[in-house]
Amino acid sequence: MSFNTTLYSSVPITPHNDGVGKIAPSHGGTSTSSSWSPEGTPPLIHNYFDAFIIVSNVVNQSQRPNAHLDTTKALKTSMMTQILLLKASMPLRLNAILTFCHDEQLGDWRSVIKNCSRGTMISFTQHMYDKGRVSKRGAMTQYRAQFGMLYNKENGRLVDTNDRKEVLKYVDTLPLDRTVKSKPVLGVDDLLLLLNCHWARDKSVYPTERHRVQFALILLLLFGTGCRPAELVDAKMKRRDNPGSDDDNPEDDVNMSGEEEDTRLYDALCYEDIRLLVVYTIPTIARGMCSLWRSNYLITKDTISAQNRETIFFFTEVDDPIFCAITHFVSLALVDEAFEAPSLTTPKRVFEERVCGPVNCTELYWKEEMLKTPIFRRDGSEAALPYNQLRDPLNRLGKISGIKEKLTSYCFRRGTANVVDHAATDAVRDQVMRHNANSALYNGHYANEKVRFDVQSAGLGRPSIDCVLRMLTHMSLMCDPRAPVHVPDEYLAALPPDPIITALEQEREQLKAGAYRIQGTSIEAEVRRLTAAIGSARTKRRNIISQEYRDEYFRRRPTEDIERHNSGQ
């Protein structure tokens, strides 16, 4: 999924000595809105939920004219095939199947799926519970559903209904956790807390200072657009040398359209997705205007877009530079020397640009060689920033700022959805979230679980305390900067070793039999698999211990503060 964007900046602006542009008085004029449509065909769009809703609408229409019956059947078959191929390419399910076949010594995974029986599905469920360490009912349901979709792809038919019911009954017998994980919502006060912590309190060392600026811009875009992380950074998983995987088939990457494609190396936000305009405005009303043209799309080798839509967002310059996305973006563009105009080399010249002639705006074009360059890049290269370099700093920033819940990109997305839902119509909210109209996705997955309405005051006929209510519904309510970020070494040393990690290490040592170099030997593949499993288990254990340590701090901290206060300390 990627993010096509367009930025608009505007006049009249005079920069201060620090290079930050401010609005200056301008001569008369009227503010006019201008529309823009891209040339050519936008990239392919595909959304999992959108696809299912489209198919559901086609299937549920019981009365159709006979003349359109064949067309509807073909559309239904084509779309169902696209969904199955798209879903089947998800690495999560294939990884689980490959591990299951390897551990149970069942042979080729395709043969296992094609000859699958009720017992095989139950064995897979038990394997995911025992060795996959799946403890949540929702996660187990997801694995079961994905197994069924892979069965559908390989066999061309659905899993038998009776077998599916029996597997579901077996899942009910497992002691799985049925609790629903909380979905925290981030507000503007939380955003200010995070940005302040990022710029003033975070002592983390970034590879370059560019990363500090682009990370702040990502936070502003996440909150200002409600986008998914894959629309900003490269979220594609690396290919593995696995002969049994469909993702490694080179024939799937061949362009079958017969037309030349303007190849884009990275499925992330690039300069060609952004337009920066200087717009003629009324000085008492408008600020600089920035518009992001987003194409909500997912390019895969198996999908063809059923709906080709783009969503355009507009940003204006903000008096507070910490909230101004235009200032952050212009700074990155200047470092990259991305402007086509040779004279645009300093912030002062960019922000002093004015509209000349009988036009409403002036576009600041990019150099041709910069159009397909990602804006958010990894250290010292032209490669797009990978998703893990966004996920990990987000998690770290949440801990440093003292937020109790784990900070993820979807905290921003839920916050944007709730803000728009409170101030706009359902149609606008669905457009911002890129949901199909009347899909009810917001109410089912994004609505704040904390009711943003003072029911008590309404019942008693008293004025509502909105300011307190707003604070109670956001993530920063339980914020405590004193919360530990890392687990002390003495605490880790006192813990007993993990039996699973110990067993894996012993198996690896027995396999190596004292050998140091394994490259080119018959045991190389197995040793590397065990090493990867050990690393994954250690990371998971460390994360669990860290989370439990922080949870324990937040649980005991109020009582300790009360006792400290009552004892006069």
Coordinates of C-alpha atoms in Angstrom, one line a residue:
M1 CA 0.0 0.0 0.0
S2 CA 1.4 3.3 -0.9
F3 CA 0.8 7.0 -0.5
N4 CA 0.5 9.4 -3.4
T5 CA 0.7 13.0 -2.2
T6 CA 0.7 16.6 -3.2
L7 CA 1.8 19.6 -1.2
Y8 CA 0.7 23.1 -1.6
S9 CA 2.4 26.1 0.0
S10 CA 1.3 29.6 -0.3
V11 CA 2.1 33.3 -0.1
P12 CA 2.7 35.9 1.2
I13 CA 5.4 34.8 3.7
T14 CA 8.5 36.5 5.1
P15 CA 11.0 34.3 6.9
H16 CA 12.5 35.1 10.3
N17 CA 16.2 34.9 10.9
D18 CA 15.8 31.3 11.9
G19 CA 14.4 30.4 8.5
V20 CA 10.8 29.8 9.6
G21 CA 8.3 31.4 7.4
K22 CA 5.6 33.7 8.7
I23 CA 2.7 35.3 7.0
A24 CA 3.2 38.9 5.9
P25 CA 0.5 41.4 4.8
S26 CA -0.2 41.2 1.1
H27 CA -2.2 43.1 -1.4
G28 CA -5.8 42.5 -2.2
G29 CA -7.1 39.5 -3.9
T30 CA -9.6 36.7 -3.5
S31 CA -9.1 33.2 -2.3
T32 CA -10.0 30.7 -4.8
S33 CA -9.8 27.0 -4.7
S34 CA -8.3 25.1 -7.5
S35 CA -8.7 21.4 -8.4
W36 CA -6.0 19.2 -9.8
S37 CA -6.2 15.8 -11.4
P38 CA -3.2 13.7 -12.2
E39 CA -2.4 12.7 -15.8
G40 CA -2.4 9.1 -16.8
T41 CA -3.6 6.2 -14.9
P42 CA -3.1 6.2 -11.1
P43 CA -1.5 3.1 -9.5
L44 CA -3.6 0.1 -8.7
I45 CA -5.8 0.2 -5.7
H46 CA -6.8 -2.7 -3.5
N47 CA -8.0 -2.8 0.0
Y48 CA -8.8 -6.0 1.8
F49 CA -12.0 -4.8 3.4
D50 CA -13.1 -2.9 0.4
A51 CA -12.7 -6.0 -1.8
F52 CA -14.8 -8.1 0.5
I53 CA -17.6 -5.5 0.7
I54 CA -17.6 -5.2 -3.1
V55 CA -18.0 -9.0 -3.5
S56 CA -20.7 -9.1 -0.9
N57 CA -22.7 -6.4 -2.7
V58 CA -22.4 -8.4 -5.9
V59 CA -23.5 -11.7 -4.3
N60 CA -26.4 -10.3 -2.3
Q61 CA -28.1 -8.7 -5.3
S62 CA -30.9 -11.2 -6.0
Q63 CA -32.6 -9.4 -8.9
R64 CA -30.6 -8.4 -12.0
P65 CA -31.5 -7.9 -15.6
N66 CA -30.7 -10.9 -17.7
A67 CA -28.6 -8.9 -20.0
H68 CA -26.1 -8.2 -17.3
L69 CA -26.1 -11.7 -15.7
D70 CA -23.0 -12.9 -17.5
T71 CA -21.1 -9.7 -16.8
T72 CA -21.9 -9.9 -13.1
K73 CA -20.8 -13.5 -12.9
A74 CA -17.6 -12.7 -14.6
L75 CA -17.0 -9.7 -12.3
K76 CA -17.7 -11.8 -9.3
T77 CA -15.4 -14.6 -10.4
S78 CA -12.6 -12.2 -11.3
M79 CA -12.8 -10.3 -8.0
M80 CA -13.0 -13.5 -5.9
T81 CA -9.9 -14.8 -7.7
Q82 CA -8.1 -11.6 -7.0
I83 CA -8.9 -11.7 -3.3
L84 CA -7.8 -15.3 -3.0
L85 CA -4.6 -14.7 -4.8
L86 CA -3.9 -11.6 -2.7
K87 CA -4.7 -13.3 0.5
A88 CA -2.7 -16.4 -0.4
S89 CA 0.4 -14.3 -0.9
M90 CA 0.4 -13.2 2.8
P91 CA 3.6 -14.5 4.3
L92 CA 2.1 -15.0 7.8
R93 CA 0.1 -18.0 6.7
L94 CA 2.7 -19.6 4.5
N95 CA 5.3 -19.3 7.3
A96 CA 3.0 -21.1 9.7
I97 CA 2.3 -23.8 7.2
L98 CA 6.0 -24.3 6.3
T99 CA 6.9 -24.5 10.0
F100 CA 4.0 -27.0 10.7
C101 CA 5.1 -29.3 7.8
H102 CA 8.7 -29.2 8.9
D103 CA 8.1 -29.9 12.5
E104 CA 5.6 -32.7 11.8
Q105 CA 7.8 -34.0 9.0
L106 CA 4.8 -34.0 6.5
G107 CA 6.8 -33.2 3.4
D108 CA 5.9 -30.6 0.8
W109 CA 3.3 -28.1 2.0
R110 CA 1.4 -28.1 -1.3
S111 CA 0.7 -31.8 -1.0
V112 CA -0.4 -31.3 2.6
I113 CA -2.9 -28.6 1.6
K114 CA -4.2 -30.5 -1.3
N115 CA -4.7 -33.7 0.7
C116 CA -5.9 -31.9 3.8
S117 CA -8.4 -33.6 6.0
R118 CA -10.2 -32.7 9.3
G119 CA -7.4 -34.3 11.3
T120 CA -4.7 -32.2 9.5
M121 CA -6.6 -29.0 10.3
I122 CA -6.9 -30.0 13.9
S123 CA -3.2 -31.0 14.1
F124 CA -2.3 -27.5 12.6
T125 CA -4.5 -25.8 15.3
Q126 CA -2.8 -27.9 18.0
H127 CA 0.6 -27.1 16.6
M128 CA 0.0 -23.4 16.6
Y129 CA -1.1 -23.6 20.2
D130 CA 1.8 -25.7 21.4
K131 CA 4.8 -24.6 19.3
G132 CA 3.5 -21.4 17.7
R133 CA 2.7 -20.1 21.2
V134 CA -0.6 -18.7 20.1
S135 CA -2.5 -17.8 23.3
K136 CA -5.3 -15.4 22.0
R137 CA -8.6 -16.7 20.6
G138 CA -8.6 -14.0 18.0
A139 CA -5.2 -14.9 16.7
M140 CA -6.1 -18.6 16.5
T141 CA -9.3 -17.7 14.6
Q142 CA -7.1 -15.7 12.2
Y143 CA -4.7 -18.6 11.6
R144 CA -7.7 -21.0 11.0
A145 CA -9.3 -18.6 8.5
Q146 CA -6.0 -18.1 6.6
F147 CA -5.5 -21.9 6.5
G148 CA -8.9 -22.1 4.9
M149 CA -8.2 -19.5 2.3
L150 CA -4.9 -21.2 1.3
Y151 CA -6.9 -24.5 1.0
N152 CA -9.3 -22.7 -1.2
K153 CA -6.5 -21.4 -3.5
E154 CA -4.8 -24.8 -3.9
N155 CA -7.9 -27.0 -4.3
G156 CA -10.3 -24.5 -5.9
R157 CA -13.1 -25.2 -3.4
L158 CA -14.0 -24.2 0.1
V159 CA -13.3 -26.3 3.2
D160 CA -16.1 -28.7 4.0
T161 CA -18.6 -27.1 6.3
N162 CA -18.7 -30.0 8.8
D163 CA -14.9 -30.1 9.0
R164 CA -14.8 -26.3 9.6
K165 CA -17.4 -26.7 12.4
E166 CA -15.4 -29.5 14.0
V167 CA -12.2 -27.5 14.0
L168 CA -14.1 -24.6 15.6
K169 CA -15.3 -26.9 18.3
Y170 CA -11.8 -28.1 18.9
V171 CA -10.6 -24.5 19.1
D172 CA -13.2 -23.9 21.8
T173 CA -11.7 -26.6 24.0
L174 CA -8.2 -24.9 24.1
P175 CA -7.6 -22.6 27.0
L176 CA -7.2 -19.5 24.9
D177 CA -7.4 -15.9 26.1
R178 CA -10.7 -14.3 25.0
T179 CA -10.0 -10.9 26.3
V180 CA -10.1 -8.0 23.8
K181 CA -7.0 -5.9 23.6
S182 CA -7.6 -2.2 24.2
K183 CA -7.4 0.2 21.3
P184 CA -6.0 3.5 22.6
V185 CA -6.9 6.7 20.8
L186 CA -4.3 9.5 20.4
G187 CA -5.4 13.1 20.6
V188 CA -3.8 16.5 19.8
D189 CA -2.5 16.8 23.4
D190 CA -0.9 13.4 23.1
L191 CA 0.7 14.5 19.8
L192 CA 2.1 17.6 21.4
L193 CA 3.5 15.5 24.2
L194 CA 5.2 13.1 21.7
L195 CA 6.6 15.9 19.6
N196 CA 7.9 17.7 22.7
C197 CA 9.5 14.5 23.9
H198 CA 11.0 13.8 20.5
W199 CA 12.6 17.2 20.1
A200 CA 13.6 18.0 23.7
R201 CA 13.8 14.9 25.8
D202 CA 14.7 12.0 23.6
K203 CA 18.4 11.2 24.0
S204 CA 18.4 8.5 21.3
V205 CA 21.1 8.7 18.7
Y206 CA 19.8 8.7 15.1
P207 CA 22.0 7.6 12.1
T208 CA 21.7 11.1 10.8
E209 CA 19.8 14.2 11.9
R210 CA 17.7 13.8 8.7
H211 CA 16.0 10.9 10.5
R212 CA 15.0 13.1 13.4
V213 CA 13.3 15.6 11.0
Q214 CA 11.6 12.9 8.9
F215 CA 10.4 11.0 11.9
A216 CA 8.7 14.2 13.2
L217 CA 7.1 14.7 9.7
I218 CA 5.9 11.1 9.8
L219 CA 4.1 11.8 13.1
L220 CA 2.4 14.8 11.7
L221 CA 1.3 13.0 8.5
L222 CA 0.0 10.0 10.5
F223 CA -2.1 12.3 12.7
G224 CA -3.1 14.7 9.9
T225 CA -4.2 12.1 7.4
G226 CA -5.0 8.9 9.4
C227 CA -2.9 7.0 6.9
R228 CA -1.6 3.5 7.3
P229 CA 2.2 3.1 7.8
A230 CA 2.6 1.3 4.5
E231 CA 1.4 4.5 2.8
L232 CA 4.5 6.3 4.0
V233 CA 7.3 3.8 4.3
D234 CA 8.3 0.5 2.6
A235 CA 6.4 -2.2 4.4
K236 CA 7.2 -5.0 2.0
M237 CA 8.7 -8.1 3.5
K238 CA 12.0 -9.4 2.1
R239 CA 11.9 -12.3 -0.2
R240 CA 13.3 -15.5 1.1
D241 CA 15.1 -18.2 -0.9
N242 CA 12.2 -20.7 -0.6
P243 CA 11.4 -22.8 -3.6
G244 CA 8.0 -23.6 -2.3
S245 CA 6.8 -20.0 -2.0
D246 CA 4.6 -18.4 -4.6
D247 CA 6.4 -15.1 -4.0
D248 CA 9.6 -16.4 -5.5
N249 CA 8.1 -17.3 -8.9
P250 CA 9.8 -14.9 -11.3
E251 CA 7.1 -15.5 -13.9
D252 CA 4.6 -13.7 -11.7
D253 CA 6.5 -10.4 -12.1
V254 CA 6.2 -10.3 -15.8
N255 CA 4.1 -7.4 -17.2
M256 CA 1.3 -9.0 -19.2
S257 CA -0.3 -5.8 -20.4
G258 CA 2.1 -5.4 -23.3
E259 CA 2.7 -1.7 -22.3
E260 CA 5.8 -0.2 -20.9
E261 CA 5.6 0.5 -17.2
D262 CA 7.1 3.5 -15.5
T263 CA 8.8 1.4 -12.8
R264 CA 8.8 2.6 -9.3
L265 CA 11.4 0.9 -7.2
Y266 CA 9.9 1.6 -3.8
D267 CA 6.3 1.3 -2.7
A268 CA 6.5 4.4 -0.4
L269 CA 5.9 8.1 -0.4
C270 CA 8.0 9.7 -3.2
Y271 CA 8.5 13.2 -4.5
E272 CA 6.2 12.5 -7.5
D273 CA 3.4 12.0 -5.0
I274 CA 3.7 15.5 -3.7
R275 CA 2.9 18.9 -5.2
L276 CA 4.1 22.1 -3.5
L277 CA 2.1 25.2 -4.6
V278 CA 2.4 28.8 -3.7
V279 CA -1.3 29.9 -3.6
Y280 CA -2.6 33.5 -3.8
T281 CA -4.6 34.1 -0.6
I282 CA -6.3 36.8 1.5
P283 CA -3.8 37.8 4.2
T284 CA -6.4 37.9 7.0
I285 CA -7.8 34.4 6.3
A286 CA -5.3 32.0 4.8
R287 CA -1.9 30.6 5.5
G288 CA 0.3 28.6 3.2
M289 CA -1.6 25.7 1.7
C290 CA -0.3 22.2 1.4
S291 CA -2.3 19.5 -0.4
L292 CA -1.4 15.8 -0.3
W293 CA -2.7 13.8 -3.1
R294 CA -2.9 10.3 -1.8
S295 CA -3.5 7.2 -4.0
N296 CA -4.6 4.5 -1.6
Y297 CA -3.3 1.5 -3.5
L298 CA -1.6 -1.8 -3.1
I299 CA 0.5 -3.0 -6.1
T300 CA 0.8 -6.7 -6.2
K301 CA 1.4 -9.1 -9.1
D302 CA -1.9 -10.8 -8.5
T303 CA -4.4 -8.0 -8.2
I304 CA -6.1 -5.7 -10.6
S305 CA -7.9 -2.7 -9.1
A306 CA -11.6 -2.8 -9.0
Q307 CA -11.9 0.8 -7.8
N308 CA -9.4 3.5 -8.7
R309 CA -9.7 6.3 -6.3
E310 CA -7.5 8.9 -4.7
T311 CA -8.0 11.0 -1.6
I312 CA -6.6 14.5 -1.5
F313 CA -5.7 16.2 1.8
F314 CA -4.9 19.9 2.3
F315 CA -2.5 21.2 4.9
T316 CA -2.0 24.8 5.8
E317 CA 1.0 26.4 7.4
V318 CA 0.8 26.5 11.2
D319 CA 2.1 29.3 13.4
D320 CA 3.7 26.8 15.7
P321 CA 6.6 25.2 13.8
I322 CA 6.4 22.0 15.8
F323 CA 3.0 21.3 14.1
C324 CA 3.9 22.6 10.6
A325 CA 4.2 19.8 8.1
I326 CA 5.2 22.2 5.3
T327 CA 8.2 23.4 7.3
H328 CA 9.4 19.9 7.9
F329 CA 8.9 18.8 4.3
V330 CA 10.6 21.9 2.8
S331 CA 13.6 21.3 5.0
L332 CA 13.9 17.7 3.6
A333 CA 13.5 18.9 0.1
L334 CA 16.2 21.5 0.5
V335 CA 18.6 18.9 1.8
D336 CA 17.9 16.7 -1.2
E337 CA 18.2 19.6 -3.6
A338 CA 14.9 18.5 -5.1
F339 CA 13.6 21.8 -6.4
E340 CA 13.8 22.2 -10.2
A341 CA 14.3 26.0 -9.8
P342 CA 18.1 26.5 -9.3
S343 CA 17.5 29.5 -7.1
L344 CA 15.5 27.6 -4.4
T345 CA 18.4 26.7 -2.2
T346 CA 17.4 28.2 1.2
P347 CA 14.3 28.3 3.3
K348 CA 14.2 32.1 2.9
R349 CA 13.9 31.9 -0.9
V350 CA 11.3 29.1 -0.7
F351 CA 9.0 30.9 1.8
E352 CA 9.4 34.3 0.0
E353 CA 8.0 32.9 -3.3
R354 CA 4.9 34.8 -4.5
V355 CA 2.3 34.3 -7.2
C356 CA 3.2 36.3 -10.3
G357 CA 0.9 37.1 -13.2
P358 CA -2.8 36.5 -13.6
V359 CA -2.8 33.1 -11.9
N360 CA -4.0 31.8 -8.6
C361 CA -1.0 29.6 -7.8
T362 CA 2.6 28.9 -8.7
E363 CA 3.9 25.3 -8.5
L364 CA 7.3 24.5 -7.2
Y365 CA 8.4 21.6 -9.5
W366 CA 10.8 18.8 -8.6
K367 CA 13.8 17.7 -10.6
E368 CA 13.0 14.9 -13.0
E369 CA 15.5 12.6 -11.3
M370 CA 14.0 13.2 -7.9
L371 CA 10.4 12.2 -8.8
K372 CA 10.7 8.5 -7.8
T373 CA 13.0 9.1 -4.9
P374 CA 11.5 8.2 -1.5
I375 CA 11.1 11.1 0.9
F376 CA 11.6 9.0 4.0
R377 CA 14.9 7.1 3.5
R378 CA 17.2 4.8 5.5
D379 CA 20.7 5.7 6.5
G380 CA 22.8 7.3 3.8
S381 CA 21.1 5.6 0.8
E382 CA 18.4 6.2 -1.6
A383 CA 16.4 3.2 -0.3
A384 CA 13.0 3.8 1.3
L385 CA 12.7 3.7 5.1
P386 CA 11.7 0.2 6.1
Y387 CA 8.7 -0.3 8.3
N388 CA 10.7 -1.6 11.3
Q389 CA 12.6 1.7 11.4
L390 CA 9.2 3.4 11.9
R391 CA 7.7 0.9 14.3
D392 CA 10.6 0.6 16.7
P393 CA 11.2 4.4 17.2
L394 CA 7.4 4.8 17.7
N395 CA 7.5 2.2 20.4
R396 CA 10.6 3.7 22.0
L397 CA 9.1 7.2 21.9
G398 CA 6.0 6.1 23.7
K399 CA 8.1 4.6 26.5
I400 CA 10.3 7.6 26.8
S401 CA 7.2 9.9 27.0
G402 CA 5.8 7.7 29.7
I403 CA 2.6 6.5 27.9
K404 CA 1.3 3.4 29.5
E405 CA 0.0 1.7 26.3
K406 CA 2.1 0.6 23.5
L407 CA 2.4 3.4 20.9
T408 CA 1.7 2.2 17.3
S409 CA 0.8 3.9 14.1
Y410 CA -2.8 2.8 14.5
C411 CA -3.1 5.0 17.6
F412 CA -2.7 8.0 15.3
R413 CA -5.2 6.5 12.8
R414 CA -7.9 5.9 15.4
G415 CA -7.3 9.4 16.8
T416 CA -7.8 10.9 13.3
A417 CA -10.9 8.9 12.8
N418 CA -12.5 10.0 16.1
V419 CA -11.7 13.6 15.5
V420 CA -13.2 13.6 12.0
D421 CA -16.2 11.6 13.2
H422 CA -16.9 14.2 15.9
A423 CA -16.7 17.2 13.5
A424 CA -17.8 15.9 10.1
T425 CA -20.3 13.7 8.4
D426 CA -20.1 9.9 8.1
A427 CA -19.3 10.3 4.4
V428 CA -16.4 12.6 5.0
R429 CA -15.1 10.3 7.8
D430 CA -15.2 7.2 5.4
Q431 CA -13.4 9.2 2.7
V432 CA -10.7 10.2 5.1
M433 CA -10.3 6.7 6.4
R434 CA -10.5 5.2 2.8
H435 CA -13.4 3.1 3.8
N436 CA -16.3 2.1 1.6
A437 CA -19.5 4.1 2.3
N438 CA -21.7 2.5 4.9
S439 CA -19.2 -0.2 5.6
A440 CA -19.4 0.2 9.4
L441 CA -15.7 -0.3 9.8
Y442 CA -15.3 2.8 11.9
N443 CA -17.9 1.7 14.5
G444 CA -16.5 -1.8 14.6
H445 CA -12.7 -1.1 14.7
Y446 CA -11.9 2.6 15.2
A447 CA -14.5 4.1 17.6
N448 CA -13.1 5.2 20.9
E449 CA -14.1 2.7 23.6
K450 CA -14.2 5.6 26.1
V451 CA -17.5 7.4 25.5
R452 CA -16.8 11.0 24.6
F453 CA -20.0 12.3 26.1
D454 CA -20.8 13.4 29.7
V455 CA -23.7 11.1 30.3
Q456 CA -23.9 11.9 34.0
S457 CA -24.1 15.6 33.5
A458 CA -26.8 15.1 30.8
G459 CA -28.8 12.9 33.1
L460 CA -28.6 15.4 36.0
G461 CA -29.2 18.4 33.8
R462 CA -25.9 20.0 34.6
P463 CA -23.3 21.6 32.2
S464 CA -21.0 19.2 30.6
I465 CA -17.3 19.2 31.6
D466 CA -15.9 18.9 28.1
C467 CA -12.3 19.7 28.9
V468 CA -12.0 17.0 31.6
L469 CA -13.8 14.5 29.3
R470 CA -11.4 15.2 26.5
M471 CA -8.5 14.5 28.8
L472 CA -10.0 11.3 30.0
T473 CA -10.5 9.8 26.6
H474 CA -6.8 10.1 25.4
M475 CA -3.7 8.1 25.9
S476 CA -1.8 10.7 28.0
L477 CA -4.2 10.3 30.9
M478 CA -2.0 7.7 32.6
C479 CA 1.3 9.2 31.3
D480 CA 4.2 9.1 33.7
P481 CA 7.7 10.1 32.5
R482 CA 9.2 8.3 35.5
A483 CA 8.2 4.9 34.0
P484 CA 11.2 2.7 33.3
V485 CA 12.1 2.3 29.6
H486 CA 14.6 -0.6 30.1
V487 CA 14.6 -3.5 32.5
P488 CA 17.5 -3.3 35.0
D489 CA 20.3 -5.9 34.3
E490 CA 20.1 -7.2 37.9
Y491 CA 16.5 -8.0 37.4
L492 CA 17.1 -9.9 34.2
A493 CA 20.0 -11.8 35.8
A494 CA 17.7 -13.0 38.6
L495 CA 15.2 -14.5 36.2
P496 CA 15.4 -18.3 35.4
P497 CA 16.4 -19.3 31.9
D498 CA 13.7 -19.8 29.3
P499 CA 13.3 -23.6 28.8
I500 CA 12.3 -23.2 25.2
I501 CA 15.4 -21.1 24.4
T502 CA 17.6 -23.6 26.3
A503 CA 16.2 -26.5 24.4
L504 CA 16.9 -24.8 21.1
E505 CA 20.4 -23.9 22.1
Q506 CA 21.1 -27.5 23.1
E507 CA 19.7 -28.8 19.9
R508 CA 21.9 -26.5 17.9
E509 CA 25.0 -27.4 19.9
Q510 CA 24.4 -31.1 19.4
L511 CA 23.9 -30.6 15.7
K512 CA 27.1 -28.6 15.3
A513 CA 29.1 -31.2 17.4
G514 CA 31.7 -28.6 18.3
A515 CA 32.2 -27.4 14.7
Y516 CA 32.7 -23.7 14.2
R517 CA 32.2 -23.2 10.5
I518 CA 29.1 -24.7 9.0
Q519 CA 29.0 -22.9 5.6
G520 CA 28.7 -25.4 2.8
T521 CA 28.0 -28.4 5.1
S522 CA 24.8 -30.5 5.2
I523 CA 23.7 -29.0 8.5
E524 CA 24.0 -25.4 7.5
A525 CA 20.3 -24.9 6.7
E526 CA 19.1 -26.5 10.0
V527 CA 21.7 -24.6 12.1
R528 CA 20.6 -21.3 10.6
R529 CA 17.0 -22.1 11.2
L530 CA 17.7 -22.9 14.8
T531 CA 19.7 -19.7 15.2
A532 CA 16.9 -17.6 13.8
A533 CA 14.4 -19.4 16.1
I534 CA 16.7 -18.7 19.1
G535 CA 17.0 -15.0 18.2
S536 CA 13.2 -14.7 17.7
A537 CA 12.5 -16.4 21.0
R538 CA 15.0 -14.1 22.9
T539 CA 13.4 -11.0 21.4
K540 CA 9.9 -12.2 22.3
R541 CA 11.0 -13.0 25.9
R542 CA 12.7 -9.7 26.3
N543 CA 9.7 -7.8 25.1
I544 CA 7.4 -9.7 27.4
I545 CA 9.6 -9.1 30.4
S546 CA 9.9 -5.4 29.5
Q547 CA 6.1 -5.0 29.2
E548 CA 5.4 -6.9 32.4
Y549 CA 8.0 -4.7 34.2
R550 CA 6.3 -1.5 33.0
D551 CA 2.8 -2.8 33.8
E552 CA 4.0 -3.6 37.3
Y553 CA 5.3 -0.1 37.7
F554 CA 2.0 1.5 36.6
R555 CA 0.1 -0.8 38.9
R556 CA 2.1 0.0 42.1
R557 CA 3.0 3.6 41.4
P558 CA -0.3 5.2 42.6
T559 CA -0.2 3.4 45.9
E560 CA 3.4 4.3 46.5
D561 CA 2.7 8.0 45.6
I562 CA -0.3 8.0 48.1
E563 CA 1.8 6.5 50.9
R564 CA 4.7 8.8 50.2
H565 CA 2.4 11.8 50.3
N566 CA 0.6 10.7 53.5
S567 CA 4.0 10.1 55.2
G568 CA 5.1 13.7 54.5
Q569 CA 7.8 12.8 52.0

